[in-house]
Every structure is written in C-alpha cells, then in structure tokens.
PDB file of C-alpha atoms in Angstrom:
ATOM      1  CA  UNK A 538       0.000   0.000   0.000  1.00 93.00           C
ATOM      2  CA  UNK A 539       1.304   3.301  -0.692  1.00 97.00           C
ATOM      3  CA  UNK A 540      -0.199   6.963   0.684  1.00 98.00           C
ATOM      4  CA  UNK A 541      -0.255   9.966  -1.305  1.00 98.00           C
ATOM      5  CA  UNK A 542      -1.453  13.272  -1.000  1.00 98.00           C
ATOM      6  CA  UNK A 543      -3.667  15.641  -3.240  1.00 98.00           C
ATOM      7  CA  UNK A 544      -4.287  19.408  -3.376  1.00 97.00           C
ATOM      8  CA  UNK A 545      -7.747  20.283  -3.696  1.00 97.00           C
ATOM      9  CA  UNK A 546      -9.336  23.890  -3.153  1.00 96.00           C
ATOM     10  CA  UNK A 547      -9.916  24.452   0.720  1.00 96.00           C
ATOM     11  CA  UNK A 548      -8.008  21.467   1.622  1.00 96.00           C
ATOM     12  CA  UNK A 549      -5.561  18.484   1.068  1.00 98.00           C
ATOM     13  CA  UNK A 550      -6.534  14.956   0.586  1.00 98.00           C
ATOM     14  CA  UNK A 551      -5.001  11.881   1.867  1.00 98.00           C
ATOM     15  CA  UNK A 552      -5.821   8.360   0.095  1.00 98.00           C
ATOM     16  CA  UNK A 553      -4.371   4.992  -0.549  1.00 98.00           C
ATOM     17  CA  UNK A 554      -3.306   2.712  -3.267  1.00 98.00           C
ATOM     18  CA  UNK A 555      -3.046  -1.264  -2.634  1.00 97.00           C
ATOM     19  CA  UNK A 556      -1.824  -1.612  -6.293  1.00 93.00           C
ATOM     20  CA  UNK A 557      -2.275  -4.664  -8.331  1.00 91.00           C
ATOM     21  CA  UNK A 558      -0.067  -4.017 -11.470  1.00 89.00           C
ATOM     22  CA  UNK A 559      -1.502  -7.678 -13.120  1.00 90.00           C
ATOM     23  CA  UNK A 560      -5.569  -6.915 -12.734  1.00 91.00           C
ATOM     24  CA  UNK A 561      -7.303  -6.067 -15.940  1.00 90.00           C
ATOM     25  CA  UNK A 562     -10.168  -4.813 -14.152  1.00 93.00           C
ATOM     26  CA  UNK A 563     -10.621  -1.493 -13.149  1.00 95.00           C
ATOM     27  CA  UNK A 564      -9.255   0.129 -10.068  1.00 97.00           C
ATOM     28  CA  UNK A 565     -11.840   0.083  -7.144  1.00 98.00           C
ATOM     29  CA  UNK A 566     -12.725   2.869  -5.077  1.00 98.00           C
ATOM     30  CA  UNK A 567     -14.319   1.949  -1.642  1.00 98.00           C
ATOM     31  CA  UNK A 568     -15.206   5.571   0.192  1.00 98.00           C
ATOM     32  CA  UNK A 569     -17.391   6.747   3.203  1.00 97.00           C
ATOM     33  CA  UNK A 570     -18.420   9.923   4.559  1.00 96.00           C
ATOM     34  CA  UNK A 571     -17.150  11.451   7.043  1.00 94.00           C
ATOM     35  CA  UNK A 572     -16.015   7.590   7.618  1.00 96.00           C
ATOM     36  CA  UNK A 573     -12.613   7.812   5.807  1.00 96.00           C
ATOM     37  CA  UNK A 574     -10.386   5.059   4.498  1.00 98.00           C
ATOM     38  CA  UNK A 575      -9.494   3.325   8.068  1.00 97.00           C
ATOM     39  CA  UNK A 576     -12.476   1.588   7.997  1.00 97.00           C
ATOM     40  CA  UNK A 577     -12.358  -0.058   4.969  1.00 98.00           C
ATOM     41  CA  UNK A 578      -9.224  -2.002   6.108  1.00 96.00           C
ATOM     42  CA  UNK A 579     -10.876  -5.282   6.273  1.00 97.00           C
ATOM     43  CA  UNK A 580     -12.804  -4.918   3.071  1.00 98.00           C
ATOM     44  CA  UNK A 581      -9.773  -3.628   1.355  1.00 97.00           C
ATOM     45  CA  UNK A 582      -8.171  -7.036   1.768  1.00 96.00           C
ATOM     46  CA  UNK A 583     -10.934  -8.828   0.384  1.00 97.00           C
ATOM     47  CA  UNK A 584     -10.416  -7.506  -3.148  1.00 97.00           C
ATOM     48  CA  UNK A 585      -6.201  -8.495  -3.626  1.00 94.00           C
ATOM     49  CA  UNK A 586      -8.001  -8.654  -7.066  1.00 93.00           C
ATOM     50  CA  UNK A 587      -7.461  -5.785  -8.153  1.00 96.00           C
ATOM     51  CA  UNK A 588      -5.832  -1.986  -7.355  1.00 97.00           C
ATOM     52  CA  UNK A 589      -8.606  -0.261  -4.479  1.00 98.00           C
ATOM     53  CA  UNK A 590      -8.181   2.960  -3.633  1.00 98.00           C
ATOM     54  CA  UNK A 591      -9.223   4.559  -0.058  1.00 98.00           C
ATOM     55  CA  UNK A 592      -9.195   8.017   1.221  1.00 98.00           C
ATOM     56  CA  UNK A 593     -10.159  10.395   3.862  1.00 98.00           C
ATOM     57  CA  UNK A 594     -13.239  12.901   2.950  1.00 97.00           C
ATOM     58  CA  UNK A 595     -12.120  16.596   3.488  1.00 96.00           C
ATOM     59  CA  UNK A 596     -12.270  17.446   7.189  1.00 93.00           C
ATOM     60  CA  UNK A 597     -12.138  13.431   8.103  1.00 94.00           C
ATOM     61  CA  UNK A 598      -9.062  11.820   9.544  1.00 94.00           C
ATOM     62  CA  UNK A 599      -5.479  12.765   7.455  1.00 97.00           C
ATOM     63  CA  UNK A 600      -7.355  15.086   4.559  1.00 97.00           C
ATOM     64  CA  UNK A 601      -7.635  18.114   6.843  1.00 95.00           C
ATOM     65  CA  UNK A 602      -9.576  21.752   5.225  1.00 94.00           C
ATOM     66  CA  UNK A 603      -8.346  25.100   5.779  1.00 92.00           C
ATOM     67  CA  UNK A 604     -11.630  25.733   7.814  1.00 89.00           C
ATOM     68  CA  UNK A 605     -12.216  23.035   9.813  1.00 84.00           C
ATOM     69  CA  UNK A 606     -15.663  23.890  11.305  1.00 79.00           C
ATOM     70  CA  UNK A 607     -17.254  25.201   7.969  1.00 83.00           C
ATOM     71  CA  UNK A 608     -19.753  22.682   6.306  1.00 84.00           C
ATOM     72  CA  UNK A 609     -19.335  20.427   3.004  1.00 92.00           C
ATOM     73  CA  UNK A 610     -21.732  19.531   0.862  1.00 96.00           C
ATOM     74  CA  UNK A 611     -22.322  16.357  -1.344  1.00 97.00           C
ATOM     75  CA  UNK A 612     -21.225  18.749  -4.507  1.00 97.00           C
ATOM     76  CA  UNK A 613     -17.878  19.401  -3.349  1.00 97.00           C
ATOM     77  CA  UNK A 614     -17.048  15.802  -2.284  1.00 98.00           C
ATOM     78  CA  UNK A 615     -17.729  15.369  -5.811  1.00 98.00           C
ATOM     79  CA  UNK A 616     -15.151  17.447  -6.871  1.00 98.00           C
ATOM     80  CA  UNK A 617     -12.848  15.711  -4.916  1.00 98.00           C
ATOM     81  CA  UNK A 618     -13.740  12.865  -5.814  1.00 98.00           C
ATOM     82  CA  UNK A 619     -13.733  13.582  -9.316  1.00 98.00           C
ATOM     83  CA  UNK A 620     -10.090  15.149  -9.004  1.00 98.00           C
ATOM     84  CA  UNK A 621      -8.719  11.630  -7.276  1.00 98.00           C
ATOM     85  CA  UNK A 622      -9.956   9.119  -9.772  1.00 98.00           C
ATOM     86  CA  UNK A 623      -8.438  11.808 -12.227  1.00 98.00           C
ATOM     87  CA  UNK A 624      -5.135  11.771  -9.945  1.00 98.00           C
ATOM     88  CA  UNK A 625      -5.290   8.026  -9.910  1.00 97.00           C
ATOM     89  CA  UNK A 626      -5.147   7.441 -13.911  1.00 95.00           C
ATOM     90  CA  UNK A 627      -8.821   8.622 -15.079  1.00 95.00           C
ATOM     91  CA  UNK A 628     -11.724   6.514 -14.960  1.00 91.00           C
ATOM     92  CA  UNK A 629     -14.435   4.510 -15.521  1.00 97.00           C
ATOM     93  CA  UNK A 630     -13.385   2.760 -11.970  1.00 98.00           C
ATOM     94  CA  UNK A 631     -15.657   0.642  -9.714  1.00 98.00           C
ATOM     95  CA  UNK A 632     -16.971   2.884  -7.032  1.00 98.00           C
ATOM     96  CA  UNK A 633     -17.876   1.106  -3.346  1.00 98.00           C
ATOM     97  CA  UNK A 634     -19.721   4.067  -1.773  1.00 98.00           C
ATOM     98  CA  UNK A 635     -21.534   3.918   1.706  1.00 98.00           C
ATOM     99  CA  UNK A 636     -24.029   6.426   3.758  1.00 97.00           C
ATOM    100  CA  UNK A 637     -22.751   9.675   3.181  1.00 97.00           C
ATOM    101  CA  UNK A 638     -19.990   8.477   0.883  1.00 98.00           C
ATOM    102  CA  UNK A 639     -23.414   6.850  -0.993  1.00 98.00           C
ATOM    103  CA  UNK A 640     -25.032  10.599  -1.375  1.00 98.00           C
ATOM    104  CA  UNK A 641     -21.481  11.770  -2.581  1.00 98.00           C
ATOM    105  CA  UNK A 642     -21.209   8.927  -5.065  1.00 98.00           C
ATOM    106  CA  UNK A 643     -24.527   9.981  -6.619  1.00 98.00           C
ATOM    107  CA  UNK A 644     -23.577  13.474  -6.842  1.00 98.00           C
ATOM    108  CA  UNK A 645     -19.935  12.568  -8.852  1.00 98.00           C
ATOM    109  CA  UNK A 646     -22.362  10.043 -10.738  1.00 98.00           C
ATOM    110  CA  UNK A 647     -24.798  13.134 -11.679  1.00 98.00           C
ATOM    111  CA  UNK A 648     -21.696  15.528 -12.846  1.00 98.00           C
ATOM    112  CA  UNK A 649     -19.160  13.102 -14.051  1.00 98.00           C
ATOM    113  CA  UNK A 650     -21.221   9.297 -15.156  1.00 98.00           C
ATOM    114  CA  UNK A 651     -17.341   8.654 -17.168  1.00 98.00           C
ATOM    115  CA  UNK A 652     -15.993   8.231 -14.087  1.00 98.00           C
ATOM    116  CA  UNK A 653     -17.462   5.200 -12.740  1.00 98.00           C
ATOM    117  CA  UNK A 654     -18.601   1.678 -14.644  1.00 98.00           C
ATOM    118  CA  UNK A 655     -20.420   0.478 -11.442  1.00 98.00           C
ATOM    119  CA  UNK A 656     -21.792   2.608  -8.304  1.00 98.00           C
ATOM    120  CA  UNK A 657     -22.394   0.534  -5.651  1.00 98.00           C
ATOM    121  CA  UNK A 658     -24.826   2.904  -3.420  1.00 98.00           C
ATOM    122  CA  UNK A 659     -25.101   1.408   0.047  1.00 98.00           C
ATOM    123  CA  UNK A 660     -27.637   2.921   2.749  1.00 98.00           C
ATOM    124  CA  UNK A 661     -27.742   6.306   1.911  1.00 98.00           C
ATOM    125  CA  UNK A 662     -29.571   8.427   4.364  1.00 97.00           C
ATOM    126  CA  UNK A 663     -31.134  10.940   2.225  1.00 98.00           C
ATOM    127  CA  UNK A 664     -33.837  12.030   4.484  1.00 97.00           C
ATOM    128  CA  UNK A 665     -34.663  14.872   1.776  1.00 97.00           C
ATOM    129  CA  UNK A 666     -36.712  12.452  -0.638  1.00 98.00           C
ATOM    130  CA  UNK A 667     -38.384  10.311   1.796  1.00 98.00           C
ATOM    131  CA  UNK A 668     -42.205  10.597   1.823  1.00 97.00           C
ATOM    132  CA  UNK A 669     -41.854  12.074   5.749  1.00 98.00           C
ATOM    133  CA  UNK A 670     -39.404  14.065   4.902  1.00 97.00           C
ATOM    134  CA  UNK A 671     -40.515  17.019   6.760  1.00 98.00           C
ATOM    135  CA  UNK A 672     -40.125  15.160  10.359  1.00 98.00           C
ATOM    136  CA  UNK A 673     -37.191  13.345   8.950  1.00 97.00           C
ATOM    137  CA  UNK A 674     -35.486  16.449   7.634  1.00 97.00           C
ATOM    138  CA  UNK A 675     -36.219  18.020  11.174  1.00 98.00           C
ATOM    139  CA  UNK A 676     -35.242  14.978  13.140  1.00 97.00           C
ATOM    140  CA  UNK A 677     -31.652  15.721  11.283  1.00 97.00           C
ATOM    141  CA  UNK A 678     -31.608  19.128  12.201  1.00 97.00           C
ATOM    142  CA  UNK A 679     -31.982  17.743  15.856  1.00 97.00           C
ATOM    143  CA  UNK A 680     -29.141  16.298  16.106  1.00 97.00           C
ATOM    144  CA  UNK A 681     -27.039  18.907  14.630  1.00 96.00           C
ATOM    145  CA  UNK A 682     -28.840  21.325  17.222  1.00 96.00           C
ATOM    146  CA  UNK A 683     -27.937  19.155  20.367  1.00 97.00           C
ATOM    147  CA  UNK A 684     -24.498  19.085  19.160  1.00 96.00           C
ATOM    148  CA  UNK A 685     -24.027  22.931  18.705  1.00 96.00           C
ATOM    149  CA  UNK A 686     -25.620  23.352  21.996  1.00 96.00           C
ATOM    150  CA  UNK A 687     -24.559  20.735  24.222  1.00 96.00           C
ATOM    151  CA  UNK A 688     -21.411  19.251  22.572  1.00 96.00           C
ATOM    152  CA  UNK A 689     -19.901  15.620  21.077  1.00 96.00           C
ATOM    153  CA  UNK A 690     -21.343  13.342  23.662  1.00 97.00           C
ATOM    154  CA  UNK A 691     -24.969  14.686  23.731  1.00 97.00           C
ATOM    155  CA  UNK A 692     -25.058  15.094  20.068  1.00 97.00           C
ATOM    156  CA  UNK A 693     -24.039  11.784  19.431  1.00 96.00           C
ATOM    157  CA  UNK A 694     -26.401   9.872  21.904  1.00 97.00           C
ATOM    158  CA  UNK A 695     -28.933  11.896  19.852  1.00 97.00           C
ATOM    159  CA  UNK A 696     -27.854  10.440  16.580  1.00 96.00           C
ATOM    160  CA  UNK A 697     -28.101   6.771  17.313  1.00 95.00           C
ATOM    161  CA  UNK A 698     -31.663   7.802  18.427  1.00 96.00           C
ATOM    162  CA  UNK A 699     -32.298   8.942  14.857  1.00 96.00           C
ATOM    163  CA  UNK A 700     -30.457   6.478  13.061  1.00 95.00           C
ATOM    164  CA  UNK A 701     -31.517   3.645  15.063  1.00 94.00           C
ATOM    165  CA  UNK A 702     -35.253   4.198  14.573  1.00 96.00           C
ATOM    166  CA  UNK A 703     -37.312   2.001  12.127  1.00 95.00           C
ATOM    167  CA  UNK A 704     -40.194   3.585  10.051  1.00 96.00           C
ATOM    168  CA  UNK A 705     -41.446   7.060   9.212  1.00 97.00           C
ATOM    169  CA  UNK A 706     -41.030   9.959  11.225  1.00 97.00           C
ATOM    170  CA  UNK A 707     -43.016  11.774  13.202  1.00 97.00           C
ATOM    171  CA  UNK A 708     -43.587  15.236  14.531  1.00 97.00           C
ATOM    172  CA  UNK A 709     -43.915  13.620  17.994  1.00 96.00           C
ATOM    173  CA  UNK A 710     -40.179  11.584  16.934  1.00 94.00           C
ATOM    174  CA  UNK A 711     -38.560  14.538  15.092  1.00 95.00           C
ATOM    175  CA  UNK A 712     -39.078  16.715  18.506  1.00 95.00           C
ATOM    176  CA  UNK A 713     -38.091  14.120  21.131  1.00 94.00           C
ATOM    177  CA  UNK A 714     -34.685  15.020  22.932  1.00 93.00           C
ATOM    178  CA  UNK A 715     -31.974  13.053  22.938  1.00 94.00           C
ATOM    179  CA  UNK A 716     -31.187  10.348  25.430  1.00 95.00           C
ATOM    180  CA  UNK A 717     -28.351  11.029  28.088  1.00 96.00           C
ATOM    181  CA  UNK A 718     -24.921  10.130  26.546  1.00 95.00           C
ATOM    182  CA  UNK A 719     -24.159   8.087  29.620  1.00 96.00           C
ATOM    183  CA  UNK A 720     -26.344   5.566  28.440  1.00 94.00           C
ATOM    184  CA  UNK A 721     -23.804   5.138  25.298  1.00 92.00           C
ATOM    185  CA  UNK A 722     -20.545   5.027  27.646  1.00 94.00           C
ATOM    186  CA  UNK A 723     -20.222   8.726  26.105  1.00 95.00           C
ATOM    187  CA  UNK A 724     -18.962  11.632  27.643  1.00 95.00           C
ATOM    188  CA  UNK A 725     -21.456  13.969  29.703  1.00 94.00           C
ATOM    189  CA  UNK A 726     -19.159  16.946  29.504  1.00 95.00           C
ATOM    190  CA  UNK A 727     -18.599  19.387  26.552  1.00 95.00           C
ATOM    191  CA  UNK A 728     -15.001  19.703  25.559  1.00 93.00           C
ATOM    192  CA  UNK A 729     -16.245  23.390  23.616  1.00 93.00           C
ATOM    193  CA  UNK A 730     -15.112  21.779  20.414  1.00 91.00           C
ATOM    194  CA  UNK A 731     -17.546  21.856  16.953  1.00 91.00           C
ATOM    195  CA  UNK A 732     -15.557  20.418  14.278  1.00 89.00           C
ATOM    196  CA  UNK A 733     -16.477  17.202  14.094  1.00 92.00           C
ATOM    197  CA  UNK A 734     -16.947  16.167  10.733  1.00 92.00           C
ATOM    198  CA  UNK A 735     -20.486  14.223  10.891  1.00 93.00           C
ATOM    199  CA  UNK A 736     -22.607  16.173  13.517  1.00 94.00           C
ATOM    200  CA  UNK A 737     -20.657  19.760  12.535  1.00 89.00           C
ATOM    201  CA  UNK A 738     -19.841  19.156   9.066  1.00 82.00           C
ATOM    202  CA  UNK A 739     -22.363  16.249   7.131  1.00 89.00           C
ATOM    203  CA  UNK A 740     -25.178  16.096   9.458  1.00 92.00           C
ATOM    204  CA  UNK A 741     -27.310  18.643   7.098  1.00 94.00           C
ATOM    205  CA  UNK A 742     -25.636  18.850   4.078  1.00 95.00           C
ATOM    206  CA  UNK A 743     -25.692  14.840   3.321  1.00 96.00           C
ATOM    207  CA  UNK A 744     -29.349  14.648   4.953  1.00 96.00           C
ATOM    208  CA  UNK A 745     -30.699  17.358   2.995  1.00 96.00           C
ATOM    209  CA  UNK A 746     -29.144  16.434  -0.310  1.00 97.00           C
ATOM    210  CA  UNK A 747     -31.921  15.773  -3.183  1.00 97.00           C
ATOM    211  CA  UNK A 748     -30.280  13.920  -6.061  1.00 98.00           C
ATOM    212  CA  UNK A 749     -30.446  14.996  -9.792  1.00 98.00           C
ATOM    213  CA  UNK A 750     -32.396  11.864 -11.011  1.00 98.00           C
ATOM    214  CA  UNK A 751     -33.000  13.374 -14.356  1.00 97.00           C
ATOM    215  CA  UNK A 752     -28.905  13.107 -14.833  1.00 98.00           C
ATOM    216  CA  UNK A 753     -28.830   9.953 -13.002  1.00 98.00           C
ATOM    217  CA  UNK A 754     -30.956   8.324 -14.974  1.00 97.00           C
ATOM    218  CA  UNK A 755     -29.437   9.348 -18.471  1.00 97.00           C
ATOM    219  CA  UNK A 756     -26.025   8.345 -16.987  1.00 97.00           C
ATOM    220  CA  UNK A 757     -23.846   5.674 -18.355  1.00 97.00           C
ATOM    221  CA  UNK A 758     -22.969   4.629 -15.282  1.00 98.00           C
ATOM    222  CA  UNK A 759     -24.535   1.264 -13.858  1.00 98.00           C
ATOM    223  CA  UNK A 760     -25.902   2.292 -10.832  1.00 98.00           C
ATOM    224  CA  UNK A 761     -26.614  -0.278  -7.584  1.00 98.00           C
ATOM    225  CA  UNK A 762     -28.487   0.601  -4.609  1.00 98.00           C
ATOM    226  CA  UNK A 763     -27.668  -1.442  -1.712  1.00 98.00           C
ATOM    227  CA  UNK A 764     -29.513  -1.720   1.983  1.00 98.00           C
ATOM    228  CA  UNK A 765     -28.469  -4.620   4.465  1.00 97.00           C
ATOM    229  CA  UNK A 766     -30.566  -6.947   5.455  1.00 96.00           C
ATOM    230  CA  UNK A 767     -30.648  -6.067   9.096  1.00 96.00           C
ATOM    231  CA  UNK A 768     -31.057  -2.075   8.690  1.00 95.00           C
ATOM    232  CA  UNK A 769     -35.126  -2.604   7.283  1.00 95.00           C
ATOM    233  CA  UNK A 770     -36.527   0.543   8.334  1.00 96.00           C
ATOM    234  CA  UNK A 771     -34.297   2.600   8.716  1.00 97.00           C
ATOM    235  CA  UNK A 772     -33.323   5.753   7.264  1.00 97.00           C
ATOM    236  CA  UNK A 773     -30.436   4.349   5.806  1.00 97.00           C
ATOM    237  CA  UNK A 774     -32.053   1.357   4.441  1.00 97.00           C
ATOM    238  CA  UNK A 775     -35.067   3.554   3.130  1.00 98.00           C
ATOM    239  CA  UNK A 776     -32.678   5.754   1.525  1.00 98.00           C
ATOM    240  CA  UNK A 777     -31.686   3.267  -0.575  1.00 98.00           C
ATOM    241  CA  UNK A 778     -35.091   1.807  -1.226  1.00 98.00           C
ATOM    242  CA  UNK A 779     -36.378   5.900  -2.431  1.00 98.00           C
ATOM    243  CA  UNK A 780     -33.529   5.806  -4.580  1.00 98.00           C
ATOM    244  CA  UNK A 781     -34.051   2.613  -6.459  1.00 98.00           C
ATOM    245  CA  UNK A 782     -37.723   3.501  -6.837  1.00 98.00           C
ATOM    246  CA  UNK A 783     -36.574   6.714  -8.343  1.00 97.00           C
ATOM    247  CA  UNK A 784     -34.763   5.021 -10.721  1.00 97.00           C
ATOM    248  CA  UNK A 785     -36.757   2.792 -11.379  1.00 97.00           C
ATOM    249  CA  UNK A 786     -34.634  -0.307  -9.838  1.00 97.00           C
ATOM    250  CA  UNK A 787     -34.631  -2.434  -6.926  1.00 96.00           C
ATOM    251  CA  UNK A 788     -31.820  -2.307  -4.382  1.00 97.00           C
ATOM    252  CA  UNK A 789     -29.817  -5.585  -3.647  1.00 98.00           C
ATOM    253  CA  UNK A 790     -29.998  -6.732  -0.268  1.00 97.00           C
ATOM    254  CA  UNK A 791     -26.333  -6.814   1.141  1.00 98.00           C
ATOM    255  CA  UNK A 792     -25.222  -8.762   4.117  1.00 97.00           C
ATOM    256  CA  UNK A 793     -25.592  -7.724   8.134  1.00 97.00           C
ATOM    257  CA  UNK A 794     -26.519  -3.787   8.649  1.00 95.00           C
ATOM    258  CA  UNK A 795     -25.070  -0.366   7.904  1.00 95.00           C
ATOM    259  CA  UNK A 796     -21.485  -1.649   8.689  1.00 95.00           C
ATOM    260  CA  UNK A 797     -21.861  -4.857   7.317  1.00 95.00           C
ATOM    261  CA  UNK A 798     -18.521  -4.679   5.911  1.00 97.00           C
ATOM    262  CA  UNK A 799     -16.282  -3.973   9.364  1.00 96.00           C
ATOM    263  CA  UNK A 800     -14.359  -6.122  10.693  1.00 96.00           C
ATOM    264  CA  UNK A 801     -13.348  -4.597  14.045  1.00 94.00           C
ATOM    265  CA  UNK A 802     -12.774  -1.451  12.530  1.00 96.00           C
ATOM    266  CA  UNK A 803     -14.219   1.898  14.970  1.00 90.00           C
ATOM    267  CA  UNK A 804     -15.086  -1.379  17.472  1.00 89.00           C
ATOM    268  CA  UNK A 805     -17.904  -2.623  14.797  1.00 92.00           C
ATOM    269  CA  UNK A 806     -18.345  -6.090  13.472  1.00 94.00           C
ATOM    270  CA  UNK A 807     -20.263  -6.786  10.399  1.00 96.00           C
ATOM    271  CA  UNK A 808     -20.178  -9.853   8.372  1.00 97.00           C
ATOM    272  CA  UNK A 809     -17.264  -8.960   5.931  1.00 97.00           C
ATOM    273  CA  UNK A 810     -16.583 -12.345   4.088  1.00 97.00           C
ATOM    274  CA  UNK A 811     -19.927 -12.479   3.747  1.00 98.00           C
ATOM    275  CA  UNK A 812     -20.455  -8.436   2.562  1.00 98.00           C
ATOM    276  CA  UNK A 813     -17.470  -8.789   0.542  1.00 98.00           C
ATOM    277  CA  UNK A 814     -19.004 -11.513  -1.822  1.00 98.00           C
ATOM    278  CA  UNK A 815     -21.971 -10.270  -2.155  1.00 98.00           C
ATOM    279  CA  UNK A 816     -20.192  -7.102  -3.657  1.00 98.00           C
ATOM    280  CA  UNK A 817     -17.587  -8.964  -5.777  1.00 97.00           C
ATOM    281  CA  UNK A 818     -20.779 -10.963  -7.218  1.00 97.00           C
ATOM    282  CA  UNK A 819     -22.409  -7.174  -8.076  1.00 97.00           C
ATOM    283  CA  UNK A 820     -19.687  -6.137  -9.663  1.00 96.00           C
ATOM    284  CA  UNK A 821     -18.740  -8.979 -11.856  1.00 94.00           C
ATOM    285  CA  UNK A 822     -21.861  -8.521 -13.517  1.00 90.00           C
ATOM    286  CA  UNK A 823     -20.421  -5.191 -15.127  1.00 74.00           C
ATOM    287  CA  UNK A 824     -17.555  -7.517 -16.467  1.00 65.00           C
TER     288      UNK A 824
END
C-alpha cells in the first residue's frame, strides 16, 4: 500500500493505493463519509483482485480543510472525488460508496457518469426524498442542534436515536430530545469543540441532499443501490429503497446492517466475508 497526497481547493486529501499491477479490471474505489479510508481495512483485503483505492473525505481523519468547522456539501465531495480518480489514472473505476460516501457517489455520478462503470450505493440516508421528509429532515436538524448546543457526547447519543429508529417519522419523533450520553458510555461533559466532521460538518448537508435523477438516470454509469438486510426501516435502508424507486430499480440486499462490511474497525463487526461476496458478485456482472 502506498499513501499519497492531493491538493484540492480548501483542503488536502489523503488516500491509498493497494496496487495490483496484473488486474485487468478497473481500479476500485471503496469511500465513506465522514467515515474515511481506516475503515475499509478489512474490506480492502478482500479484493487483492485488483488496485482499491481509499481516502479520507475533506475534514475526516489525514485530509484536513483550511476551515475546519465550515460545512461540506455532497457537490464538493464530488469534486474531490472527481479530481482523485483523475489523480489516480482517469476513470471509468468501480466505485464502493456507503451512507454519506453513498449521497457523494450519486452526486460525482450526476456531474461526471465517465468516471465510474459500477456505483455501488449502500444505505444512503437521504432524508430529503423520503415521503416524511418534513419530520425526517427536522429529526436531522436535531441532532445537529444538540451538538451545537450541548457538545460531542450529547449530540451523538442523539444520533443513534435517529439512526436507530425504524419507520417514518413523526412530529412527535422529530421533537423528542436526545437520550443522556451516559447511556452510550459517552462523555457527559462538553469539551467546547464543533468540528467534528459528521454532527458539525455532514449532518445537514448529506441529509438534505436531493439527487439529480434526471442526470442519473441518463447516466452511463450502472448504478446499484444497496440496503443490508438487518437495517429494514431505517433511514439508511429507506434511503436506498427511495432511490431505487426513483430510478426505477430495486436495491440488492447486502449482508448484516449499515457496517456490514467492518471487521473490528471503529469497534464494529459486520459480516465482511460475507459483505465482501456479495459485492464482488455485483460487480462482476459489469464484467
């Protein structure tokens, strides 16, 4: 594996390359959001293969922004994400993309379909074009309001609330405050810091991202939604089911839930043999 480093406006990207000179199949990109390329260690490994590519979104981990608390939206991960695959050789390459990394996946797919062959698009949580999208949308805005006010711990308690609830929202859900943090093991106390990269930085721009279906559609790119089989219900997993419909498709059902693919990485466990031939079976079918 070797690391490299790219210039981008507002920032400087870190990403890997676990080359495989021999392959004849195209390099694969496997990226998250603000999840950055540590946690695709044990899925990385899984696809000797071929060359895969991982990297840190702007603001995550190594690729650090010249202003770290200001938000980033789906469109400008695109851009970076468009000037890596360009760094890397050019495209089309195979593009692994999950939750936020999904909703950035769609937007490079939207502006740049030469890019990619095959988007994999898993679990999405595009709260913006789901039918209860108004308590959704404000459930989102929630989070990102307990964090501003009350810090890391409190704001994340609050967003495995959201995320772990199944079925629409509510007005009565959307406006429920979250749980105490020391019910997660998480810190009580505010360290005064807002830069973290999800709650500060994704937590509305991701959420309230509406794809361009009109250029997804027309796009030459093959285009896969994926939800795991244990996330039903969720906003994740509906994300992915809204976008298929959209597109007139039907998501594949991937294994385990919206880590499926960890394997000890951020202390989650998925089912990554498992995940990881379910996705080399996807993308052979673009062979």
């Amino acid at each position: 594996m070797t690391t490299h480093t790219l210039d981008v406006p507002g920032a400087t990207l870190t990403y890997d390359v676990r080359g495989n000179d021999a392959s004849t199949e195209p390099a694969l990109l496997l990226i998250g959001a603000p999840m950055g390329a540590a946690g695709f260690g044990t899925l990385s490994q899984r696809f000797a293969d071929r060359t895969v590519v991982t990297y840190d979104p702007r603001g995550s981990e190594r690729s650090l922004k010249t202003d770290p608390a200001s938000p980033v939206t789906p469109e400008v991960h695109a851009d970076d994400l468009h000037r890596l695959i360009q760094a890397i050789g050019g495209g089309p390459v195979d593009l692994f993309a999950t939750s936020g990394g999904a909703i950035n996946a769609l937007a490079l797919v939207s502006k740049h379909p030469e890019d990619v062959r095959t988007l994999v698009a898993h679990e999405p949580p595009l709260a913006a074009i789901l039918p209860d999208r108004e308590h959704a949308l404000a459930a989102a805005r929630a989070v990102h309001e307990t964090y501003q006010r009350s810090g890391w711990g409190a704001g994340m308690a609050h967003f495995f609330a959201v995320t772990s609830h199944h079925g629409p929202f509510t007005a009565e859900i959307a406006g429920q405050p979250g749980p105490d943090p020391a019910m997660f093991g998480l810190p009580t106390e505010d360290d005064g810091s807002r830069t973290d990269p999800m709650l500060g930085q994704h937590m509305l721009t991701s959420t309230h991202y509406e794809p361009d279906f009109d250029a997804l559609g027309s796009a030459s790119t093959r285009i896969v939604m994926a939800a795991g089989e244990e996330s039903e219900g969720q906003m994740t997993s509906r994300g992915a089911f809204a976008v298929a419909e959209r597109l007139g498709t039907k998501p594949v059902s991937f294994p385990s839930h919206h880590g499926g693919f960890l394997g000890g990485e951020y202390g989650q466990t998925g089912k990554p043999d498992a995940f990881a031939a379910k996705l080399h079976e996807v993308l052979a079918a673009s062979a």
